Coordinates of C-alpha atoms in Angstrom, one line a residue:
X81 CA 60.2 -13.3 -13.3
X82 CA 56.3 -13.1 -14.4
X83 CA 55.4 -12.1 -17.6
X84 CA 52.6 -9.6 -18.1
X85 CA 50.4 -8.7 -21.3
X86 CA 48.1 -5.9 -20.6
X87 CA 46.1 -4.4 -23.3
X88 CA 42.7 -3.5 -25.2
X89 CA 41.6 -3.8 -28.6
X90 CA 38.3 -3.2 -30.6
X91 CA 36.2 -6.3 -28.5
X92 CA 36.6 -4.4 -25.3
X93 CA 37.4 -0.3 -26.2
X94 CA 35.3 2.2 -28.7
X95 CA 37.4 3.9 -30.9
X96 CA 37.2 6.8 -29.0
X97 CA 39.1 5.0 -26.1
X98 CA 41.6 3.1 -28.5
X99 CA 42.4 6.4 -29.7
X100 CA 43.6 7.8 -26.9
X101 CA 45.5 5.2 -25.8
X102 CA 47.2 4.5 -28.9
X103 CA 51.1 4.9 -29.1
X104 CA 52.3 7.0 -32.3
X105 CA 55.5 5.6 -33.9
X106 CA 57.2 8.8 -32.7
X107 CA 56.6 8.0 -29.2
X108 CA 56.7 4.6 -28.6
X109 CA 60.5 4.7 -28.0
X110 CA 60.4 7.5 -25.6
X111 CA 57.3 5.4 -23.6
X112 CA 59.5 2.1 -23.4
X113 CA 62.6 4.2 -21.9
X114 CA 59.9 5.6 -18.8
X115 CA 59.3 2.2 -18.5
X116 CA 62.2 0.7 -17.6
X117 CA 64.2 4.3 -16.4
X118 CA 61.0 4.2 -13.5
X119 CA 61.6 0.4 -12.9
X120 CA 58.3 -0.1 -13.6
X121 CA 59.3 -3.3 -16.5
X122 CA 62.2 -5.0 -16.5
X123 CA 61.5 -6.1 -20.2
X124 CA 58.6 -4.2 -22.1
X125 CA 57.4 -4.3 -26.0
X126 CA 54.4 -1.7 -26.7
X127 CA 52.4 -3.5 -29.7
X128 CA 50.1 -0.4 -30.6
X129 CA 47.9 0.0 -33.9
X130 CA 44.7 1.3 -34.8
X131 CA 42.4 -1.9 -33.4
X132 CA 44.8 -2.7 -30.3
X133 CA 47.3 -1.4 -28.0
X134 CA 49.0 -3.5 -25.7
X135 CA 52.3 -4.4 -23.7
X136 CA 54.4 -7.0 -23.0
X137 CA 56.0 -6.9 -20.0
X138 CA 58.3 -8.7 -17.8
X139 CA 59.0 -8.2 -14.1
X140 CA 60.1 -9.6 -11.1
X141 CA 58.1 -7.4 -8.5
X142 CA 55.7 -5.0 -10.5
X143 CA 52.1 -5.8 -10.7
X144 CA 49.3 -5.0 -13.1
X145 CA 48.0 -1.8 -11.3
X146 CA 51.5 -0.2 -11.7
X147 CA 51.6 -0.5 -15.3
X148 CA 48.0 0.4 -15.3
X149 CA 48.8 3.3 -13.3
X150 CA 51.6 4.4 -15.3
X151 CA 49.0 4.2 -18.9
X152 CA 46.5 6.2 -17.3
X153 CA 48.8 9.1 -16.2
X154 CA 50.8 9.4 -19.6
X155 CA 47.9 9.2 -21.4
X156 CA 45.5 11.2 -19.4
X157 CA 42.7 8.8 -18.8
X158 CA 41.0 7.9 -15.6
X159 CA 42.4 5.2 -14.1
X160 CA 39.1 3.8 -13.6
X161 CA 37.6 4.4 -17.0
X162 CA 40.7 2.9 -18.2
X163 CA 40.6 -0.4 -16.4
X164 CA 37.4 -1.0 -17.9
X165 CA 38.6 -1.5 -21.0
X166 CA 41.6 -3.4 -20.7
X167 CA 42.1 -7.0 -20.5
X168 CA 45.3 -8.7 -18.4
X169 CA 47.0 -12.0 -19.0
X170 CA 49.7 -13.7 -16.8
X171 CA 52.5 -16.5 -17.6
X172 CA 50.7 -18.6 -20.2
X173 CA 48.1 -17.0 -20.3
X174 CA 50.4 -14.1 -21.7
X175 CA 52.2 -16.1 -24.2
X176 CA 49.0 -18.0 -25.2
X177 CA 47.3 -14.4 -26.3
X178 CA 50.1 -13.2 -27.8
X179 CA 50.4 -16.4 -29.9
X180 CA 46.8 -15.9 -31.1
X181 CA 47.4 -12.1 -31.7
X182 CA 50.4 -12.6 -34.4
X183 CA 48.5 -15.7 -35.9
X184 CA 45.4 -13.4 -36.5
X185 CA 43.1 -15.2 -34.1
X186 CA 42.6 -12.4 -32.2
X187 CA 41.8 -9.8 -35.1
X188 CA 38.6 -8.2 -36.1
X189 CA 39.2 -10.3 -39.9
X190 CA 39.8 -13.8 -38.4
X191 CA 42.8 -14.9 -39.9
X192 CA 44.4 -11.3 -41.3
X193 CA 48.4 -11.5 -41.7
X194 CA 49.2 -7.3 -41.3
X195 CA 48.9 -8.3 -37.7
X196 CA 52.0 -10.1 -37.6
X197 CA 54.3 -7.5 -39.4
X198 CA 52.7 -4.9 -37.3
X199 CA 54.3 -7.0 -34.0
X200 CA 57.6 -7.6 -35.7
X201 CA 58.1 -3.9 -36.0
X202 CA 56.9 -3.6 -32.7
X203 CA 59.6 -6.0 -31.4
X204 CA 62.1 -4.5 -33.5
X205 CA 61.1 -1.1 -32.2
X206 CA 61.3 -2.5 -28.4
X207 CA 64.8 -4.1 -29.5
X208 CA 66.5 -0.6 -30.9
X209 CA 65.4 0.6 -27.7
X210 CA 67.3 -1.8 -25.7
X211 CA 63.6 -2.6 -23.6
X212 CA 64.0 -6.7 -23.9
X213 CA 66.2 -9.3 -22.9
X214 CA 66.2 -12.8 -22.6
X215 CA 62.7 -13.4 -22.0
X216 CA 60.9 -11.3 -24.1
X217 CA 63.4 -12.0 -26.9
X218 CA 63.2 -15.8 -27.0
X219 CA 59.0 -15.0 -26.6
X220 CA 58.6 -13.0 -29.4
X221 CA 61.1 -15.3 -31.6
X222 CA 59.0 -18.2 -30.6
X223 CA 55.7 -16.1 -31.6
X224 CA 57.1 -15.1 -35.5
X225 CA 58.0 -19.5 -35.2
X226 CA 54.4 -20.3 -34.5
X227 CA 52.6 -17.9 -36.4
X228 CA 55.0 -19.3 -39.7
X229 CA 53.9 -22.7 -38.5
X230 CA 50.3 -21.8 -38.4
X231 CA 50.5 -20.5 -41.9
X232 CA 52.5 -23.2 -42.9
X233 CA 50.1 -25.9 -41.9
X234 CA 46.6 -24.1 -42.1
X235 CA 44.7 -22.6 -44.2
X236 CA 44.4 -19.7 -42.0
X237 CA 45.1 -17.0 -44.3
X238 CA 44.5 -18.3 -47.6
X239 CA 40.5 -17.3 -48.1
X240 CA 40.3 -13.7 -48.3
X241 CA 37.8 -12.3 -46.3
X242 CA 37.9 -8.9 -47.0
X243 CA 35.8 -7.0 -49.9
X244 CA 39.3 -5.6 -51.0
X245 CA 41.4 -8.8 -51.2
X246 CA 38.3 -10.8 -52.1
X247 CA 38.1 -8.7 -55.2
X248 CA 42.0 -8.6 -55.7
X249 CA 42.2 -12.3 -55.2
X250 CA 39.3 -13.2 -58.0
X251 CA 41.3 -10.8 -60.1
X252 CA 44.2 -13.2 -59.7
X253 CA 42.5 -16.6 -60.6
X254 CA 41.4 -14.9 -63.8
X255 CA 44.4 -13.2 -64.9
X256 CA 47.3 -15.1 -63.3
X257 CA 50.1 -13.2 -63.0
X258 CA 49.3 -9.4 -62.0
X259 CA 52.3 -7.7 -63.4
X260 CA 51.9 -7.5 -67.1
X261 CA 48.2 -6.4 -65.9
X262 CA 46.6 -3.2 -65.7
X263 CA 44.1 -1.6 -63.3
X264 CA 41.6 0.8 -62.9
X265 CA 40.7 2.5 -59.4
X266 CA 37.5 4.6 -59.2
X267 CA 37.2 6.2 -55.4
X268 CA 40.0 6.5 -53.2
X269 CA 38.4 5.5 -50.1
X270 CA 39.7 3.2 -47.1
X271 CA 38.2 0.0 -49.5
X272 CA 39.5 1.3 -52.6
X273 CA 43.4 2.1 -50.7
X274 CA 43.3 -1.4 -49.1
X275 CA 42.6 -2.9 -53.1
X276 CA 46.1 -0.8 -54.1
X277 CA 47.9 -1.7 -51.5
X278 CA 46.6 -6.0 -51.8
X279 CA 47.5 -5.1 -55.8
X280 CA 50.9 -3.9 -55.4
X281 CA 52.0 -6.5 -53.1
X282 CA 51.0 -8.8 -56.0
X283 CA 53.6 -6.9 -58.1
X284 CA 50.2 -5.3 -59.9
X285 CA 52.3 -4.1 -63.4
X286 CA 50.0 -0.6 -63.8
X287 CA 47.7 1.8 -61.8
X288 CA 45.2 4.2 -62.4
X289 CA 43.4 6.3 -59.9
X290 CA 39.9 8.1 -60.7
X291 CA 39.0 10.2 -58.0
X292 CA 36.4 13.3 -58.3
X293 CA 39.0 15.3 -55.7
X294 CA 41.8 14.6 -58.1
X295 CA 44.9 15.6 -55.5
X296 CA 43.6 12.8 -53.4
X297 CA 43.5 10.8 -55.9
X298 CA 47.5 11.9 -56.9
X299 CA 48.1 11.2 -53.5
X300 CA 47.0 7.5 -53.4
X301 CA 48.5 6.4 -57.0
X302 CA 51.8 8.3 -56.1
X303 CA 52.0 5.7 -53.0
X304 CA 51.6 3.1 -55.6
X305 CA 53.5 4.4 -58.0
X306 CA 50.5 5.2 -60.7
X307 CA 48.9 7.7 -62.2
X308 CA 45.7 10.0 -61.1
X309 CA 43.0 10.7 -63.2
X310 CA 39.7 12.7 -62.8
X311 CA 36.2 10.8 -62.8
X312 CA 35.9 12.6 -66.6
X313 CA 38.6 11.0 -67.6
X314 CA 37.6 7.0 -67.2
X315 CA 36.0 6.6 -70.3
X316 CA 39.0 7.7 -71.8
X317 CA 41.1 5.3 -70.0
X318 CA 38.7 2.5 -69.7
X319 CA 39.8 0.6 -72.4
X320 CA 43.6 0.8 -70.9
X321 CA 42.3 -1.3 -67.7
X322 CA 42.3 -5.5 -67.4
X323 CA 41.2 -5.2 -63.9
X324 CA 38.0 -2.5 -62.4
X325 CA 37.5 -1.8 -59.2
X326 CA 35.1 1.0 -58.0
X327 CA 34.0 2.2 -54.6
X328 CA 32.4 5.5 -54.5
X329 CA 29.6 7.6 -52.5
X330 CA 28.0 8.2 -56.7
X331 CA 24.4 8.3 -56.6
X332 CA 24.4 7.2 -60.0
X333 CA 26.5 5.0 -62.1
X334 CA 29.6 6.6 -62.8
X335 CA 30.6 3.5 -65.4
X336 CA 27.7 2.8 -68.0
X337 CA 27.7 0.0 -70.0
X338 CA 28.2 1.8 -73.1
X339 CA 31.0 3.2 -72.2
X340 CA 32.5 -0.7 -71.2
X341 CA 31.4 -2.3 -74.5
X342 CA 33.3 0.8 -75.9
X343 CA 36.3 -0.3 -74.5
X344 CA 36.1 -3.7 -75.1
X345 CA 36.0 -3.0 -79.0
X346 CA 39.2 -0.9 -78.8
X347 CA 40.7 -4.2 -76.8
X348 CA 39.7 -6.3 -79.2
X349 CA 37.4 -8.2 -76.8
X350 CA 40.5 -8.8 -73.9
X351 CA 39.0 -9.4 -70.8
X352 CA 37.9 -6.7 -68.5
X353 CA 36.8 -7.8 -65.0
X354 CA 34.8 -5.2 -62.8
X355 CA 34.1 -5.4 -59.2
X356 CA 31.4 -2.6 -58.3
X357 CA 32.1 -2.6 -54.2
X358 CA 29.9 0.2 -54.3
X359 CA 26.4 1.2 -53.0
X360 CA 24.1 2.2 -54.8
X361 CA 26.3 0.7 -57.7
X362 CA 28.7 2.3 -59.5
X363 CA 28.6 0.4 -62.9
X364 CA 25.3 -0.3 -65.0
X365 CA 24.3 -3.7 -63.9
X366 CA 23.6 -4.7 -68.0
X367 CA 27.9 -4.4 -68.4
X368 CA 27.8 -7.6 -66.8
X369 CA 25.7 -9.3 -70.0
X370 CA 28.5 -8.2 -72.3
X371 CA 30.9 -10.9 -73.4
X372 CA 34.3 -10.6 -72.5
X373 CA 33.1 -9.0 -69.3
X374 CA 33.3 -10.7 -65.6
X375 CA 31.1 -7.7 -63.7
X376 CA 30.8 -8.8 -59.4
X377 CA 28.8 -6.9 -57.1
X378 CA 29.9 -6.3 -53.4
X379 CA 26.7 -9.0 -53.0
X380 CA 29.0 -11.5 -55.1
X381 CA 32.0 -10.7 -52.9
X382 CA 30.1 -11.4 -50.0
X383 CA 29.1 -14.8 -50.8
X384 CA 32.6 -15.8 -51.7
X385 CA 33.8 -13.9 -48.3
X386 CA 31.3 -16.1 -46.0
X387 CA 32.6 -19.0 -47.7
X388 CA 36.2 -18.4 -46.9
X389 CA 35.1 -17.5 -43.9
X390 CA 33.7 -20.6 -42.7
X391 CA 37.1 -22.5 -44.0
X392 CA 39.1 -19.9 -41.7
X393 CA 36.6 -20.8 -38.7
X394 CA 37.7 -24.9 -39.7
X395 CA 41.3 -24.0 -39.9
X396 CA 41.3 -21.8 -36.5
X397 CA 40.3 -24.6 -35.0
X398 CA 43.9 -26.6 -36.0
X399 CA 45.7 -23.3 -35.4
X400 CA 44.8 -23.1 -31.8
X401 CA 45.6 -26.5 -31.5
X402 CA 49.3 -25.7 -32.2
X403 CA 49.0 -22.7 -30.1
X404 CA 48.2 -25.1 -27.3
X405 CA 51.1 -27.1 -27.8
X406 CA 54.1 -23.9 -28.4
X407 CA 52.8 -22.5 -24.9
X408 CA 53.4 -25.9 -23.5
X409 CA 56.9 -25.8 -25.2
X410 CA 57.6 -22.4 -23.8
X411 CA 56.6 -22.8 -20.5
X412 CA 59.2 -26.1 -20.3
X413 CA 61.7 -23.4 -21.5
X414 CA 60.6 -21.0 -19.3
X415 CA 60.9 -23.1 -16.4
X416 CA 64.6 -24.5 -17.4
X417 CA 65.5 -21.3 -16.6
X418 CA 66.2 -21.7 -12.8
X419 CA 67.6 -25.2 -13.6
X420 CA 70.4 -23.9 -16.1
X421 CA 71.3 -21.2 -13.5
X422 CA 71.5 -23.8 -10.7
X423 CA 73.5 -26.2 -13.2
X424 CA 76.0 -22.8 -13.9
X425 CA 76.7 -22.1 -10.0
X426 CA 77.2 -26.3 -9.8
X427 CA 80.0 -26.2 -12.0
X428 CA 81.2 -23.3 -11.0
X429 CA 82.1 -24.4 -7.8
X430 CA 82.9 -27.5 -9.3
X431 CA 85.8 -25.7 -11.3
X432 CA 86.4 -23.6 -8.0
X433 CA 87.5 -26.4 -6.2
X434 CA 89.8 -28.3 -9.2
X435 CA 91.6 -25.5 -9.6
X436 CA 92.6 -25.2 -5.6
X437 CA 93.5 -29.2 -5.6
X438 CA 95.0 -28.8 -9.0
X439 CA 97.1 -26.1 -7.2
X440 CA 97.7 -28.0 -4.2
X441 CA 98.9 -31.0 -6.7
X442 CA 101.3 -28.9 -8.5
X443 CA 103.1 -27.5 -5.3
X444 CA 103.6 -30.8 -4.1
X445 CA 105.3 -32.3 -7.1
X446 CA 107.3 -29.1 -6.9
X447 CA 108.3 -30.1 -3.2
X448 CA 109.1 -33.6 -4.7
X449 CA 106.4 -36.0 -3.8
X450 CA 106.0 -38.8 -6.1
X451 CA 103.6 -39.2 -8.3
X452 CA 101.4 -41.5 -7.0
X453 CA 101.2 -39.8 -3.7
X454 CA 99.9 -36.3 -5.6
X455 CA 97.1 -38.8 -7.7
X456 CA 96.3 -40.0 -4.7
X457 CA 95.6 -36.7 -2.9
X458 CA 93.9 -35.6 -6.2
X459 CA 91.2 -38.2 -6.3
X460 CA 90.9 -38.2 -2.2
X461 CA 90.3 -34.8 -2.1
X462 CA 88.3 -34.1 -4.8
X463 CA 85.4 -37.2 -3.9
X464 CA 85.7 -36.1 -0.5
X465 CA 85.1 -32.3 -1.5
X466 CA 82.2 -33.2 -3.7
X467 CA 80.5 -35.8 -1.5
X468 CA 80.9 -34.1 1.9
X469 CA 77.2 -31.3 1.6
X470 CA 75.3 -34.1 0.0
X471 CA 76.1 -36.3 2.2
X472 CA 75.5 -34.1 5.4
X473 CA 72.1 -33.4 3.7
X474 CA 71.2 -36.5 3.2
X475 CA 71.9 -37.6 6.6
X476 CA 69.9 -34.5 8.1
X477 CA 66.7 -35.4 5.7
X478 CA 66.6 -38.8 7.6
X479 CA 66.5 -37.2 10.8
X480 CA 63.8 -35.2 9.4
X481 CA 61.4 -37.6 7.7
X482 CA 62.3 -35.9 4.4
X483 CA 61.3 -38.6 2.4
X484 CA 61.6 -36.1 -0.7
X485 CA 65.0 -35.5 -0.4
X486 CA 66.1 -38.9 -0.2
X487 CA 63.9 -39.9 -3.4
X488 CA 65.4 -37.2 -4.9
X489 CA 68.3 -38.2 -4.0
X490 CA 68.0 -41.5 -5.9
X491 CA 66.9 -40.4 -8.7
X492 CA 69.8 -37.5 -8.8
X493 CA 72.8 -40.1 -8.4
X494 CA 70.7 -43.1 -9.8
X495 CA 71.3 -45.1 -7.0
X496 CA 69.4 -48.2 -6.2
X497 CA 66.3 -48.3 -3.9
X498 CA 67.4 -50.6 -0.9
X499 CA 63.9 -51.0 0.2

């Protein structure tokens, strides 16, 4: 069996391309039964998201091309044009990039964890559909092992490198606990839905969305289950918000500082902290001189983002260090494969012949030999049985020079070396 991993992502495929080839959660399912119903994939998992599409594949005959093939017809790409973009990995290689892909060492944020959850449903998907088997199931187990390790013992994911969870994160070493906390969304861009969904996976205990198209702004908070609001509105619900975070296309502030030292008063001077992600800036740079107010700019952000980035770079380096040693651990698995097998028919035959002397034992006590007699054809029979093909082989390799054998040999029935 070789196992395949075929694929492109955003380092080799413009979005145009990686459109295209993507697989929509209604039709992965359908793509994993052509698969295996044209015998192109034995095994086959179809990991597929907006930055990467790739499968997993194993086979005993297929190669590359067919698979290949087989993407560029369903999806209507050039088979040429197609194999430009994509990258191929074999045996370890395979396992080794798929390790790095669920531990977010292959991501366009070094270190991101959606990677990982994105795979397990993939898996899950590929499972359902009755597409894996032994391999791919102990290979994808193993992955969701390592990548757990790597988090485990790095510090991988625990900078945030990301404008959105950078500014969700500071909110969190101010305030603690987000769920007796309240927050204040201005925008409802890509940056300001990534900061919703970072704040409601840290149990975030109230949302607000300002939005100057107020139905997509009821759209986003009713994911989150909050409340919209128009861009009129925030000064009357400043003062309700612990937590600010604004990202729009304004030309002009949309937050002056007026209005925050406003609010403030009608907290009685509780906290608020502001991160303006926006440019040109959202919030009148002189809020941040009020007292009671922690005001970051997207320039702050980025400073604390390098920074975590560079400790992510140092704990990478560890990660892939473990990676090296699970695809080593793998591989020994992998290859104990044929060994188990060849262990299974051993004892099988084994068995095959106890129960034909056992047989032969029990008719002759039936026939009324003694006891001893029957032992005695037990024990003849069965060393003789076992001992008569290695012998013969044995005896052929030294006809034949097959030093090998005979080592082998030795080693097998730890028998002493007579040189």
């Amino acid at each position: 069996m070789q196992l395949l991993a075929i694929g492109l992502n955003h380092t080799t495929a413009p979005v145009e391309i990686r459109e295209r080839v993507n697989f929509s959660p209604e039709r992965i399912q359908a793509a994993l039964h052509d698969l295996i119903e044209r015998e192109l994939a034995q095994e086959v998992v179809i990991v597929s998201t907006c930055n990467r599409t790739e499968l997993y594949y194993g086979d005993k005959n297929n190669t590359a091309e067919v698979i290949i093939t087989w993407l560029s017809h369903y999806h209507n790409i050039p088979y040429q044009q197609l194999q430009n973009h994509l990258y191929i990995y074999s045996q370890a290689s395979a396992i080794r990039h798929l390790l790095r892909v669920a531990c977010g060492l292959n991501s366009m944020i070094l270190g991101e964890p959606q990677i990982l959850g994105q795979i397990k449903s993939a898996y899950q998907v590929a499972r359902a559909a009755g597409t894996t088997s032994r391999l791919l199931n102990k290979l994808f187990e193993h992955t969701f092992s390592v990548a757990k390790q790597v988090r485990t013992d790095t510090e991988i994911g625990s900078s945030p490198v990301s404008v959105a969870f950078a500014a969700v994160r500071l909110a969190q070493q101010i305030f603690g606990d987000l769920s007796t906390q309240s927050a204040l969304l201005i925008g409802a861009g890509e940056t300001i839905e990534l900061a919703a969904r970072h704040l409601h996976e840290n149990r975030l205990g109230r949302m607000i969305v300002a939005n100057r198209t107020v139905e997509r702004a009821r759209q986003l908070a009713k994911e989150f289950a909050g409340y919209a609001i128009s861009l009129e509105e925030i000064s009357l619900h400043l003062a309700e918000a612990d937590i600010v975070i604004t990202s729009t296309a304004s030309p002009i502030p949309i937050v002056t500082a007026a209005e925050i030292k406003q609010a403030i008063k009608i907290r009685k001077h509780r906290p608020i902290f502001i991160v303006d992600i926006a440019v040109p800036r959202d919030v009148e740079p002189a809020a941040g001189e009020l007292e009671d107010v922690y005001l970051y700019s997207v320039d702050d952000l980025n400073e604390v983002i390098q920074e975590n980035l560079r400790s992510r770079e140092q704990a990478a380096l560890k990660a892939e260090e473990i990676i090296d040693t699970q695809v080593l651990h793998f591989i020994s698995w992998w290859n104990s494969l044929d060994t188990i097998e060849l262990i299974c028919h051993l004892r099988e035959r084994a068995q095959d012949n106890r129960h034909r002397v056992v047989n032969k034992a029990k008719r002759m006590l039936d026939n009324g030999k003694s006891p001893y007699e029957v032992v005695d054809y037990i024990a003849h029979t069965l060393t003789n049985t076992l001992m008569h093909s290695p012998c013969a082989q044995l005896r052929q390799a030294g006809y034949d020079g097959r030093d090998d054998l005979v080592t082998a040999a030795r080693q097998l029935f730890q028998l002493p070396d007579n040189t």
